[in-house]
PDB file of C-alpha atoms and ligand atoms in Angstrom:
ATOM      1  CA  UNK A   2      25.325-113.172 -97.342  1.00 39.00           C
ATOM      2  CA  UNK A   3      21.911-113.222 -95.307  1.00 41.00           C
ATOM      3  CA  UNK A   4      20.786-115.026 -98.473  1.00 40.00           C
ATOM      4  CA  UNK A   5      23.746-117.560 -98.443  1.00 39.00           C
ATOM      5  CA  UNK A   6      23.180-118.273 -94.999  1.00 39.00           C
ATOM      6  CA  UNK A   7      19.240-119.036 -94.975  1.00 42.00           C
ATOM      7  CA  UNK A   8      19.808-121.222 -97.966  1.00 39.00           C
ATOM      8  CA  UNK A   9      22.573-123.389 -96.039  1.00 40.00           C
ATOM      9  CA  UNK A  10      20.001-123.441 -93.220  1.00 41.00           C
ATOM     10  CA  UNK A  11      16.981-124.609 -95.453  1.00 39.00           C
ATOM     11  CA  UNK A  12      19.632-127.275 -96.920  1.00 39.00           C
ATOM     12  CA  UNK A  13      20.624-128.384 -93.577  1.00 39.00           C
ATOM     13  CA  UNK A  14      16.925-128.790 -92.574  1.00 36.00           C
ATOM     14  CA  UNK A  15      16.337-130.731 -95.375  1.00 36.00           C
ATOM     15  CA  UNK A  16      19.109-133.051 -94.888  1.00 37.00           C
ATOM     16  CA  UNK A  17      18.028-133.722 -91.153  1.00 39.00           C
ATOM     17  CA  UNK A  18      13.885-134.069 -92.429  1.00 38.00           C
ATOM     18  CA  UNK A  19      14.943-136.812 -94.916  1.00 38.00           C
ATOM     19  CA  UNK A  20      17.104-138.286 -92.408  1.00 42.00           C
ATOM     20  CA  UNK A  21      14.352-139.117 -89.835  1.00 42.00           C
ATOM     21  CA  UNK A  22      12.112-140.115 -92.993  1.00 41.00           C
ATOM     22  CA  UNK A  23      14.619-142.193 -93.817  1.00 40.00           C
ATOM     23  CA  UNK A  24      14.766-143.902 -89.992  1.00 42.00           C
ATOM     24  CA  UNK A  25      11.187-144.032 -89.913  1.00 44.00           C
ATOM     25  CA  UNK A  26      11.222-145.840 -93.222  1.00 44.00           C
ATOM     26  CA  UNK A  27      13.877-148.544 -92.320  1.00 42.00           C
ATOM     27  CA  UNK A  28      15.005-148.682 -88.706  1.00 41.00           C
ATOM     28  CA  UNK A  29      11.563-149.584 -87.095  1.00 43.00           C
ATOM     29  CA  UNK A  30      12.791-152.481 -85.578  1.00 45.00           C
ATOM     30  CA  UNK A  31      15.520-150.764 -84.105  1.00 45.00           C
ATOM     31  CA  UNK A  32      13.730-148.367 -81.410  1.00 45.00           C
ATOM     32  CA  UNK A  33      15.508-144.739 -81.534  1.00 48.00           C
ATOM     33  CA  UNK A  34      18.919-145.785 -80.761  1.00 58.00           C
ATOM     34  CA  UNK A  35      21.338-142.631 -80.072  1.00 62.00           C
ATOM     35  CA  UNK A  36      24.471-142.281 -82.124  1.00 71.00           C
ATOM     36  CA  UNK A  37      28.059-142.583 -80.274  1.00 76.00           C
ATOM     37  CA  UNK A  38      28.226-138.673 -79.814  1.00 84.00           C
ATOM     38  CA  UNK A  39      24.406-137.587 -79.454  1.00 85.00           C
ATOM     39  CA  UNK A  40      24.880-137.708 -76.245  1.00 90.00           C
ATOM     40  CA  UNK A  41      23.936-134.291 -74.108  1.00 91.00           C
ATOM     41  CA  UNK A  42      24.163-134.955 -70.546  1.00 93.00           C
ATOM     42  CA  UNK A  43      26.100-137.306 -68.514  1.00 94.00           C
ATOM     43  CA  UNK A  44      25.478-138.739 -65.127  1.00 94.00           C
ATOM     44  CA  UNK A  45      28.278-138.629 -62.334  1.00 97.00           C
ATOM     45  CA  UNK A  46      27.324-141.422 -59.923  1.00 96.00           C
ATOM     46  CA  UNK A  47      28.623-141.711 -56.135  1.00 98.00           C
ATOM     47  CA  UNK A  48      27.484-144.765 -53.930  1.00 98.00           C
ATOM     48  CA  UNK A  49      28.176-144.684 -50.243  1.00 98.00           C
ATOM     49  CA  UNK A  50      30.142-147.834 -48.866  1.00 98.00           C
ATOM     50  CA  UNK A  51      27.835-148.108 -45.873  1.00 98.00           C
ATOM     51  CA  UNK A  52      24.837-149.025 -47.703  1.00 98.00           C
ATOM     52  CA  UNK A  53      26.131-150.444 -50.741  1.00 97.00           C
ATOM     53  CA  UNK A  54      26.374-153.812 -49.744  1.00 96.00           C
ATOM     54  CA  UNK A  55      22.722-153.483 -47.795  1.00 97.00           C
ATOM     55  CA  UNK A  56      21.180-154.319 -51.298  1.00 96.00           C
ATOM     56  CA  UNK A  57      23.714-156.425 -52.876  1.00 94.00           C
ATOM     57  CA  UNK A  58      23.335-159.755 -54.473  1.00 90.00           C
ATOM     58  CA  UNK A  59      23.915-162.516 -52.400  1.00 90.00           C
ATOM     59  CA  UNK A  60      25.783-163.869 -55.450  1.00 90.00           C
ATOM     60  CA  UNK A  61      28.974-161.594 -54.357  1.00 93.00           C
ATOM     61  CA  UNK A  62      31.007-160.785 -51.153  1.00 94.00           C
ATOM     62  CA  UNK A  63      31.095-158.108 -49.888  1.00 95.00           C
ATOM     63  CA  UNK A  64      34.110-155.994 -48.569  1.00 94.00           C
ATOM     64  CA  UNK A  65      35.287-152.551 -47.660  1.00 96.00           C
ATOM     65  CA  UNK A  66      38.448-152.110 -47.288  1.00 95.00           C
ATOM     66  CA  UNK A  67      39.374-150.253 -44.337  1.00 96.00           C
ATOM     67  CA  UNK A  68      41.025-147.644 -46.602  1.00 96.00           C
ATOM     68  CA  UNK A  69      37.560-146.454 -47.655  1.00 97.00           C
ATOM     69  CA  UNK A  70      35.844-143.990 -45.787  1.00 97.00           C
ATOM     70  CA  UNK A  71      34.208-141.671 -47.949  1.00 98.00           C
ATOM     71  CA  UNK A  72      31.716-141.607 -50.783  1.00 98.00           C
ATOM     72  CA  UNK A  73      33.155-143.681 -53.918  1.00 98.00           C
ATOM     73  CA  UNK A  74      32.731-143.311 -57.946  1.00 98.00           C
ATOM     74  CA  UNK A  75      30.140-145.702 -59.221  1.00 97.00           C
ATOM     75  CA  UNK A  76      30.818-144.002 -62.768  1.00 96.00           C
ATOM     76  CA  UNK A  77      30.526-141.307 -65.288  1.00 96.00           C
ATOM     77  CA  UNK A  78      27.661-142.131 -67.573  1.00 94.00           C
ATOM     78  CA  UNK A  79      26.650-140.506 -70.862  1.00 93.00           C
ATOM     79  CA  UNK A  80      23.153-140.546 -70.848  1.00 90.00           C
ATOM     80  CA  UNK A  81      20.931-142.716 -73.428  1.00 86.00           C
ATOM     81  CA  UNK A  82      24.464-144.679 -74.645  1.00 87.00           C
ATOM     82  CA  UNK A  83      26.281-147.757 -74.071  1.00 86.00           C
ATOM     83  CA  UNK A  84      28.734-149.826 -74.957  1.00 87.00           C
ATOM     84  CA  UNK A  85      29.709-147.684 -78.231  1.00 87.00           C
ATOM     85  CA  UNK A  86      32.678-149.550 -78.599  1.00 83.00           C
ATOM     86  CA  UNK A  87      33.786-152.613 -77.358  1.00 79.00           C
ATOM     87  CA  UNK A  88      37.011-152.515 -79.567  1.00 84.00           C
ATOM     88  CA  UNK A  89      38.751-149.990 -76.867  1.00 87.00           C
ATOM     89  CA  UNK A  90      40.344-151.819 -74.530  1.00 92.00           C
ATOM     90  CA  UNK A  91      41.510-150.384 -70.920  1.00 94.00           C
ATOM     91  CA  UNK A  92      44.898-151.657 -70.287  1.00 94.00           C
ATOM     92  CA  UNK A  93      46.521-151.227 -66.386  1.00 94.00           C
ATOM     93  CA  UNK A  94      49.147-149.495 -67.813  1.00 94.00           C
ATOM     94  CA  UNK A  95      46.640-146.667 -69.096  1.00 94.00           C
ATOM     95  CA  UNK A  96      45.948-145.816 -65.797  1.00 95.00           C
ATOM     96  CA  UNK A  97      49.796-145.484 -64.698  1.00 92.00           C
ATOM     97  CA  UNK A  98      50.018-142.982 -62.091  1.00 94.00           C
ATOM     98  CA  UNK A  99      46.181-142.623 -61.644  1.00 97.00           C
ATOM     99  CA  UNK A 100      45.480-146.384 -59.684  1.00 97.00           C
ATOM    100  CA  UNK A 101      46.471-145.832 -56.337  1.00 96.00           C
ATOM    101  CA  UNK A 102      43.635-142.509 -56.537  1.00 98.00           C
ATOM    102  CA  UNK A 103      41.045-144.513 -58.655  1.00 98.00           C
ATOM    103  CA  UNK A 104      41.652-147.626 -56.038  1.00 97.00           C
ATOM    104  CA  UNK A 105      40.810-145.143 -53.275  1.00 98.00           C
ATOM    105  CA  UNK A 106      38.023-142.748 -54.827  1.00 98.00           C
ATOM    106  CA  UNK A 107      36.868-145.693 -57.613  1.00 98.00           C
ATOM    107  CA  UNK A 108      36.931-149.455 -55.138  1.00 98.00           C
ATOM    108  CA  UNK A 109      35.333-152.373 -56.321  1.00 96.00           C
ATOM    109  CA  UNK A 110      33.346-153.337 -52.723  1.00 96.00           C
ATOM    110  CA  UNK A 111      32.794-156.813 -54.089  1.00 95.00           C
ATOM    111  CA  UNK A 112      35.162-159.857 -54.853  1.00 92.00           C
ATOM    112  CA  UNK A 113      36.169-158.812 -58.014  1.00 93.00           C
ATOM    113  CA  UNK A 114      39.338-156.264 -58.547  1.00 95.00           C
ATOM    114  CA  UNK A 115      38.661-152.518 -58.798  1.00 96.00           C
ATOM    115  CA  UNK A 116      40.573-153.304 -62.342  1.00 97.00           C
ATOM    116  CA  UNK A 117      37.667-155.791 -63.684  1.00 96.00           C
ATOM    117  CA  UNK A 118      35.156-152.923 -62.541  1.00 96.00           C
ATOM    118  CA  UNK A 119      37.239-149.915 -64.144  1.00 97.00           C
ATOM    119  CA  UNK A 120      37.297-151.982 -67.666  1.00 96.00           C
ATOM    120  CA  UNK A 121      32.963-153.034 -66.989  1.00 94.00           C
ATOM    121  CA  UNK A 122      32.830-149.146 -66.526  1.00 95.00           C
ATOM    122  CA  UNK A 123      35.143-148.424 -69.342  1.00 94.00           C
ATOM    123  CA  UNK A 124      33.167-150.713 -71.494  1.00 93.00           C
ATOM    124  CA  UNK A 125      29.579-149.775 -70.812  1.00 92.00           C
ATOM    125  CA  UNK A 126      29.868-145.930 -70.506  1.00 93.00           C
ATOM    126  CA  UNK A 127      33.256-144.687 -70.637  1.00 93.00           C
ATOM    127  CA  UNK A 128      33.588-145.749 -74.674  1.00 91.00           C
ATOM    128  CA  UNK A 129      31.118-143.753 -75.467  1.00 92.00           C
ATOM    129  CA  UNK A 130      32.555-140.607 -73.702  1.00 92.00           C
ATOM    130  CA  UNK A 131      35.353-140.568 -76.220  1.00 87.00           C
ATOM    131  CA  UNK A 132      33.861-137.925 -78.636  1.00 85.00           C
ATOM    132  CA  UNK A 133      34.322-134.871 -76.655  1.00 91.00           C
ATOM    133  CA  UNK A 134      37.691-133.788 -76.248  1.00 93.00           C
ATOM    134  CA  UNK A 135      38.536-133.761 -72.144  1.00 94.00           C
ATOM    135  CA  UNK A 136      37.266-137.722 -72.014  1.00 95.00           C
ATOM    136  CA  UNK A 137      39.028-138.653 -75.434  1.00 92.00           C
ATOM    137  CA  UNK A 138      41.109-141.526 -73.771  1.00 94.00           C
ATOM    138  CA  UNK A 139      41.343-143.730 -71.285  1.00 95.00           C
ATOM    139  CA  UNK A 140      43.489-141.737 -68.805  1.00 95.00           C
ATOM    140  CA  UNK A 141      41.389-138.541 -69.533  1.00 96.00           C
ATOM    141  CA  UNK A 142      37.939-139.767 -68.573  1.00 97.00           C
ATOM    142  CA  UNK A 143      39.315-141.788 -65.065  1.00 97.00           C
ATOM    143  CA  UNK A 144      41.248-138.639 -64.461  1.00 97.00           C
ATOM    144  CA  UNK A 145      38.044-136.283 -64.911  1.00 98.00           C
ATOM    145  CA  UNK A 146      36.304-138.891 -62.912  1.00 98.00           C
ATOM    146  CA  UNK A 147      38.402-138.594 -60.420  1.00 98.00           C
ATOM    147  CA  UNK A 148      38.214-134.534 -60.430  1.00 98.00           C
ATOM    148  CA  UNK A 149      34.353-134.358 -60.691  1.00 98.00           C
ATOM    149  CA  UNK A 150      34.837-136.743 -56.982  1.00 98.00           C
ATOM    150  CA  UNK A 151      36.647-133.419 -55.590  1.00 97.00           C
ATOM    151  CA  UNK A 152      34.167-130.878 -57.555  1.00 97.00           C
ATOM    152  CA  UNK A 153      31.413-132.429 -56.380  1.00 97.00           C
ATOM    153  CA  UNK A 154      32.225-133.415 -52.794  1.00 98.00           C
ATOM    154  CA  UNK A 155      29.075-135.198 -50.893  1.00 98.00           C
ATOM    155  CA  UNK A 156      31.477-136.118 -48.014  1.00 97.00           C
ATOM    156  CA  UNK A 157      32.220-132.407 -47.263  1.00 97.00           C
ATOM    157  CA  UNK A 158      28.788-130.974 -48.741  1.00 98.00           C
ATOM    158  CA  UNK A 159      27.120-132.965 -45.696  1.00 98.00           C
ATOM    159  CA  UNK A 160      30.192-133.040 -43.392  1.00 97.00           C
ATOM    160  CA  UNK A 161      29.650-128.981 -43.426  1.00 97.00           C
ATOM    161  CA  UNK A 162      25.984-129.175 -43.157  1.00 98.00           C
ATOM    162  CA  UNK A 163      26.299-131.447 -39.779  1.00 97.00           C
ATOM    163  CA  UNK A 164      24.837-134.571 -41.727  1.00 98.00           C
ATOM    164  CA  UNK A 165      26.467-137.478 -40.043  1.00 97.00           C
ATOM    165  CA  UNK A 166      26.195-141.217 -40.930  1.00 98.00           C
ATOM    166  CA  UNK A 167      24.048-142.769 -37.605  1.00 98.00           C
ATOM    167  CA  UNK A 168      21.672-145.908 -37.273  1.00 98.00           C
ATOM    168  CA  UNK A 169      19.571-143.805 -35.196  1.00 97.00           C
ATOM    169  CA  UNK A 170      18.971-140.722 -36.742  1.00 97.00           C
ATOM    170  CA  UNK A 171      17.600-140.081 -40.034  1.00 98.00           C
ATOM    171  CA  UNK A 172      16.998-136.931 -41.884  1.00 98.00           C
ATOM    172  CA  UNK A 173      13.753-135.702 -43.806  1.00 98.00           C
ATOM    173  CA  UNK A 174      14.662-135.568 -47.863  1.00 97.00           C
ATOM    174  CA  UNK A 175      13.856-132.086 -47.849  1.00 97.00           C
ATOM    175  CA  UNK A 176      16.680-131.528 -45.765  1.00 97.00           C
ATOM    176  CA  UNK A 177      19.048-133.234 -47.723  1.00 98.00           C
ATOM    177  CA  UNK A 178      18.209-132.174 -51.062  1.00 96.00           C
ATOM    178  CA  UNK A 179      18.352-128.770 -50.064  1.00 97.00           C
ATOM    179  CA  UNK A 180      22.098-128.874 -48.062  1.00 97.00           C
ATOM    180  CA  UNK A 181      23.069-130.275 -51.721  1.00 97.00           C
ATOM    181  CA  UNK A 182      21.280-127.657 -53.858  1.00 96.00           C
ATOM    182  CA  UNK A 183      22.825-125.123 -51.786  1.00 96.00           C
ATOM    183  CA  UNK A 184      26.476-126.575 -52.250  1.00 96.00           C
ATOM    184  CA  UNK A 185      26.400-127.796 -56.048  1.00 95.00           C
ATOM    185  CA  UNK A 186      23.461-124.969 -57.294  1.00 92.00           C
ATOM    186  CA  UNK A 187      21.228-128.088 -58.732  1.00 93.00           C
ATOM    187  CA  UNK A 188      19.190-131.106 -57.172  1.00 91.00           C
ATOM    188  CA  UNK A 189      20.982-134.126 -57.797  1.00 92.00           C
ATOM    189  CA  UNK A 190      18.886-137.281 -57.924  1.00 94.00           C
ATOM    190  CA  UNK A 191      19.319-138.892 -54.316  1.00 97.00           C
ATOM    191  CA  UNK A 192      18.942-142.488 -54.554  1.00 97.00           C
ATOM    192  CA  UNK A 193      17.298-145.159 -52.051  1.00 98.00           C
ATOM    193  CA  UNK A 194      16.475-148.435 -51.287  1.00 97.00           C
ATOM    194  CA  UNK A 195      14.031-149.865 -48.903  1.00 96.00           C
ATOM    195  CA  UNK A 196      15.979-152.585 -46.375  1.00 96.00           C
ATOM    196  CA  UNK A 197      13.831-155.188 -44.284  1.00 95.00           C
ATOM    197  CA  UNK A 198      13.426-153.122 -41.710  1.00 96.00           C
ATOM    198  CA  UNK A 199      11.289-150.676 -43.916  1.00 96.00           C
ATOM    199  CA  UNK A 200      14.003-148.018 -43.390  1.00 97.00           C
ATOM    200  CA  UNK A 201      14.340-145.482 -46.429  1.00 98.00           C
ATOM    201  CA  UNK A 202      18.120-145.646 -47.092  1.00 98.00           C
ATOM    202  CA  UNK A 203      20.354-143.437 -49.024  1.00 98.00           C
ATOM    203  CA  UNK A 204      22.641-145.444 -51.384  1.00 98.00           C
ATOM    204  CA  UNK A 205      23.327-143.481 -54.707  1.00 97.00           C
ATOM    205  CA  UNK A 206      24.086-139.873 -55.574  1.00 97.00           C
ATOM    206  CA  UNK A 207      23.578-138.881 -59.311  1.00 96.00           C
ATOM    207  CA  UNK A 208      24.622-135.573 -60.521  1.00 96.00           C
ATOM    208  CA  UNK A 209      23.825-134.477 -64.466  1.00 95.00           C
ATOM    209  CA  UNK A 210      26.208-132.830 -66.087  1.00 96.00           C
ATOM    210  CA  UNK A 211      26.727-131.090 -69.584  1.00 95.00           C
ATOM    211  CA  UNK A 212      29.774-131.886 -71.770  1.00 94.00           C
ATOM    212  CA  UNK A 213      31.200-128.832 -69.961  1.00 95.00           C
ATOM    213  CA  UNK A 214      30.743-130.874 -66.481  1.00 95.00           C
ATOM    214  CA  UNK A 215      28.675-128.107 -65.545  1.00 94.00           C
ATOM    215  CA  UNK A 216      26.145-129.128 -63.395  1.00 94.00           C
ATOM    216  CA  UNK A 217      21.970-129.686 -63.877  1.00 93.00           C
ATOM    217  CA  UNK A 218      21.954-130.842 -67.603  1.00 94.00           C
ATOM    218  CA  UNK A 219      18.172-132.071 -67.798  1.00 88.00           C
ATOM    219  CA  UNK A 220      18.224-135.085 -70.364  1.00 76.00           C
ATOM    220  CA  UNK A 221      15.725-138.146 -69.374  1.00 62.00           C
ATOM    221  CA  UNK A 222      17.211-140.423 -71.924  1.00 53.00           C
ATOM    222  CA  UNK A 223      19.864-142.132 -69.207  1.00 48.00           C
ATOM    223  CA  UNK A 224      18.054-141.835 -66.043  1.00 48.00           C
ATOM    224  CA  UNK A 225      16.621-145.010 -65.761  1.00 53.00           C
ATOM    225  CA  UNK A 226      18.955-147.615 -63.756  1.00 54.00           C
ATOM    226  CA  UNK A 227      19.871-150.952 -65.133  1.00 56.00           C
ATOM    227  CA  UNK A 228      16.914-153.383 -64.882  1.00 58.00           C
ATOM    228  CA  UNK A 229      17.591-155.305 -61.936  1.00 68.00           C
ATOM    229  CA  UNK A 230      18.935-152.803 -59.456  1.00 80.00           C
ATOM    230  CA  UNK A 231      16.664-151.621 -56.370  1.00 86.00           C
ATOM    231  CA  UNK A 232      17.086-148.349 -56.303  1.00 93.00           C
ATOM    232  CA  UNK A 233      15.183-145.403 -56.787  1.00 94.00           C
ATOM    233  CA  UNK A 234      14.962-141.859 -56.264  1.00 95.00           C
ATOM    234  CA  UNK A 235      14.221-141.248 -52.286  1.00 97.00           C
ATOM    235  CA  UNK A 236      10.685-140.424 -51.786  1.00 96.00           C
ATOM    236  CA  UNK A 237      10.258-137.205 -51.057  1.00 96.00           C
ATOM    237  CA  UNK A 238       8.238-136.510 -48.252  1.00 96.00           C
ATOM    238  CA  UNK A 239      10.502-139.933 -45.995  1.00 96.00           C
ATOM    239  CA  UNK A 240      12.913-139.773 -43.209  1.00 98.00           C
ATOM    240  CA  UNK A 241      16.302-140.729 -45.009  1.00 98.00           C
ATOM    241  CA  UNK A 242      18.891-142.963 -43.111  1.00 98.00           C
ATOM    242  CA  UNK A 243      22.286-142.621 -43.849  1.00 98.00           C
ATOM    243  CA  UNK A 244      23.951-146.012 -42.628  1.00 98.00           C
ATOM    244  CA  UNK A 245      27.443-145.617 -40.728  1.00 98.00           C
ATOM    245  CA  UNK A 246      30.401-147.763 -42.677  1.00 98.00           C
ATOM    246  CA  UNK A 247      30.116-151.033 -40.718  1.00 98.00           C
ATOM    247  CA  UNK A 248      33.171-153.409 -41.905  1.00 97.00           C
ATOM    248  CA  UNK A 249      31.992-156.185 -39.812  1.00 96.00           C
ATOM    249  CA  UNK A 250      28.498-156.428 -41.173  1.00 97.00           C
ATOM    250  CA  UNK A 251      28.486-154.821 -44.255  1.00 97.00           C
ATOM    251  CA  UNK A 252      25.099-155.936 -45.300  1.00 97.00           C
ATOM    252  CA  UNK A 253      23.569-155.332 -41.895  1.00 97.00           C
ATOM    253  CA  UNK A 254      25.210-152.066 -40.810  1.00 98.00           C
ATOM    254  CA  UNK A 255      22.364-150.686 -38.291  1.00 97.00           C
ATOM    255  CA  UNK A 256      21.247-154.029 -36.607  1.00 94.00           C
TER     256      UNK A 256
HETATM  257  C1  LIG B 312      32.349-164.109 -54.808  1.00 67.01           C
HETATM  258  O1  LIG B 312      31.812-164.616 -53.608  1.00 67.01           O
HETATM  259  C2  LIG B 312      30.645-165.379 -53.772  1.00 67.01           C
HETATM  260  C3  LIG B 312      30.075-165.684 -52.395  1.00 67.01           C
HETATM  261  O2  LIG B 312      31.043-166.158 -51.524  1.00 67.01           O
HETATM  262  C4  LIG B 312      30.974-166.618 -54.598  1.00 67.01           C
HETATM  263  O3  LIG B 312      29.818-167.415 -54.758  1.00 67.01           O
HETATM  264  C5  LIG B 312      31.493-166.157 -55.947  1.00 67.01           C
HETATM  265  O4  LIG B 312      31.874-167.273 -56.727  1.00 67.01           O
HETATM  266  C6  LIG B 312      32.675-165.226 -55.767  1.00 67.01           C
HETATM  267  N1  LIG B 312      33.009-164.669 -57.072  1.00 67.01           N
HETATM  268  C7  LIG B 312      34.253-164.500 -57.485  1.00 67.01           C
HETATM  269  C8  LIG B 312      34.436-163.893 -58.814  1.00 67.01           C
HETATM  270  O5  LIG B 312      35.215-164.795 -56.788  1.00 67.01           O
HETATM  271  C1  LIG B 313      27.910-125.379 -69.962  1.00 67.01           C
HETATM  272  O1  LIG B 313      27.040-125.709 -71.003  1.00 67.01           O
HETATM  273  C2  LIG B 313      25.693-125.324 -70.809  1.00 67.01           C
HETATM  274  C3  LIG B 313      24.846-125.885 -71.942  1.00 67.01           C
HETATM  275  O2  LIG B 313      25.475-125.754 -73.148  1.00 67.01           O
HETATM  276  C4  LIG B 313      25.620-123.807 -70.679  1.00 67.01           C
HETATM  277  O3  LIG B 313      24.283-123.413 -70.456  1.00 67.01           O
HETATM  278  C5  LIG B 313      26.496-123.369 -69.520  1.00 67.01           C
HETATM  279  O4  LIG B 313      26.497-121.972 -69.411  1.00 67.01           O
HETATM  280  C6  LIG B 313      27.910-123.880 -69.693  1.00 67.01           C
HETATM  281  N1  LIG B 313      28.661-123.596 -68.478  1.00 67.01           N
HETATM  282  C7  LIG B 313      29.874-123.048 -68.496  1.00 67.01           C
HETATM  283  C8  LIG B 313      30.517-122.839 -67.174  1.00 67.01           C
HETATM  284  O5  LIG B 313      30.430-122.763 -69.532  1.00 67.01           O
END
């Protein structure tokens, strides 16, 4: 049996050696691309509405809806993978009894419908979520989304810890990161921006997760952002400011 079992091993090593021969051989052009399910970790991303639209674009509008008060889904990203397959639609009716959550916890803050953003999101990083079996359709993987928003709670993590959103007051990283090792056991990757006024400012929240949505999956394959977007992780050793929600000035919320 030991025998049996050595020899399937050797066989299976074999099979994966002439594989990567086989890559290195003919897919030189195409640099390491990851297959639909290689995927190991996945990144839960929260933005916060009052410094979202600090950064934005000047090419969009910028709104937030005075139902939104709390930390919001950017997305649920497998890491190292997109846009696996652009042949699975998201249809509004696949979200039937989960839109009136997803347009609470998962807003579009820009002129363009939640719905257009849900499908970009779908598209990008939620078709390639498919291949384990609690994201394997549409409903599943904005449900989970919507879950992991609950799980992994920055509004009460920092409500509890006496972090409040001011113009005035800012708090060191250290701080920070350490209120949100202490309630989710890992380090999530705080993201900021610098605004005009030099001010170090919070935006982004990324948690990595296994399959098993268990947190602190370390996988450096997805943690770059798209090219094009200013942020970064918070440097460590700055004052962070977490901008109040400011509906009349969005993009100036701390004059
Ligand atoms: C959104 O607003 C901007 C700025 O007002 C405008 O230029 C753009 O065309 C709008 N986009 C859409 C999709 O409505
Ligand atoms: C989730 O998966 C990781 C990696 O496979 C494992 O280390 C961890 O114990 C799992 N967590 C739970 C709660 O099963």
């Amino acid at each position: 049996m030991g025998f049996l079992c050595s020899l399937l091993l050797l066989w299976g090593c074999t099979l994966l050696f002439s594989d990567a021969l086989y890559k290195d051989l003919w897919d030189e052009e195409e640099e390491q691309k990851l297959g639909f399910c290689d995927w190991k970790c996945m990144m839960f991303v929260q933005s916060w509405p009052g410094s979202f639209c600090v950064f934005l674009g000047k090419r969009f509008n910028c709104v937030i809806p005075l139902s939104i008060n709390d930390w919001i889904i950017h997305g649920l990203w497998p890491s190292g993978v997109r846009e696996c397959c652009n042949c699975w639609h998201l249809f509004r009716s696949d979200l039937q009894g989960l839109e009136s959550q997803l347009s609470l916890h998962w807003p579009s803050l820009i002129n363009q419908t939640s719905f257009l953003f849900w499908q970009n999101e779908w598209h990008k990083h939620g078709s390639c979520a498919g291949c384990i079996e609690t994201l394997s359709s549409t409903s599943k993987y904005f449900g989970t989304a919507l879950k992991l928003h609950t799980l992994y709670s920055l509004d009460s993590a920092f409500q509890r810890a006496g972090i409040v959103p001011s113009c005035d007051r800012s708090y060191p990283y250290k701080t920070l990161s350490r209120i949100l090792l202490s309630a989710f056991r890992v380090t999530p990757d705080l993201q900021c921006a610098m605004d005009e006024k030099g001010r170090e400012v919070l935006v982004q929240v990324k948690i990595s997760l296994y399959r098993n949505f268990s947190a602190g999956c370390e996988d450096f394959q997805g943690a770059s952002d798209p090219s094009g977007s200013p942020y970064r992780p918070c440097r460590e050793n700055a004052n962070i400011y977490y901008f109040p929600i400011n509906r009349k000035t969005p993009r100036d919320p701390c004059p």
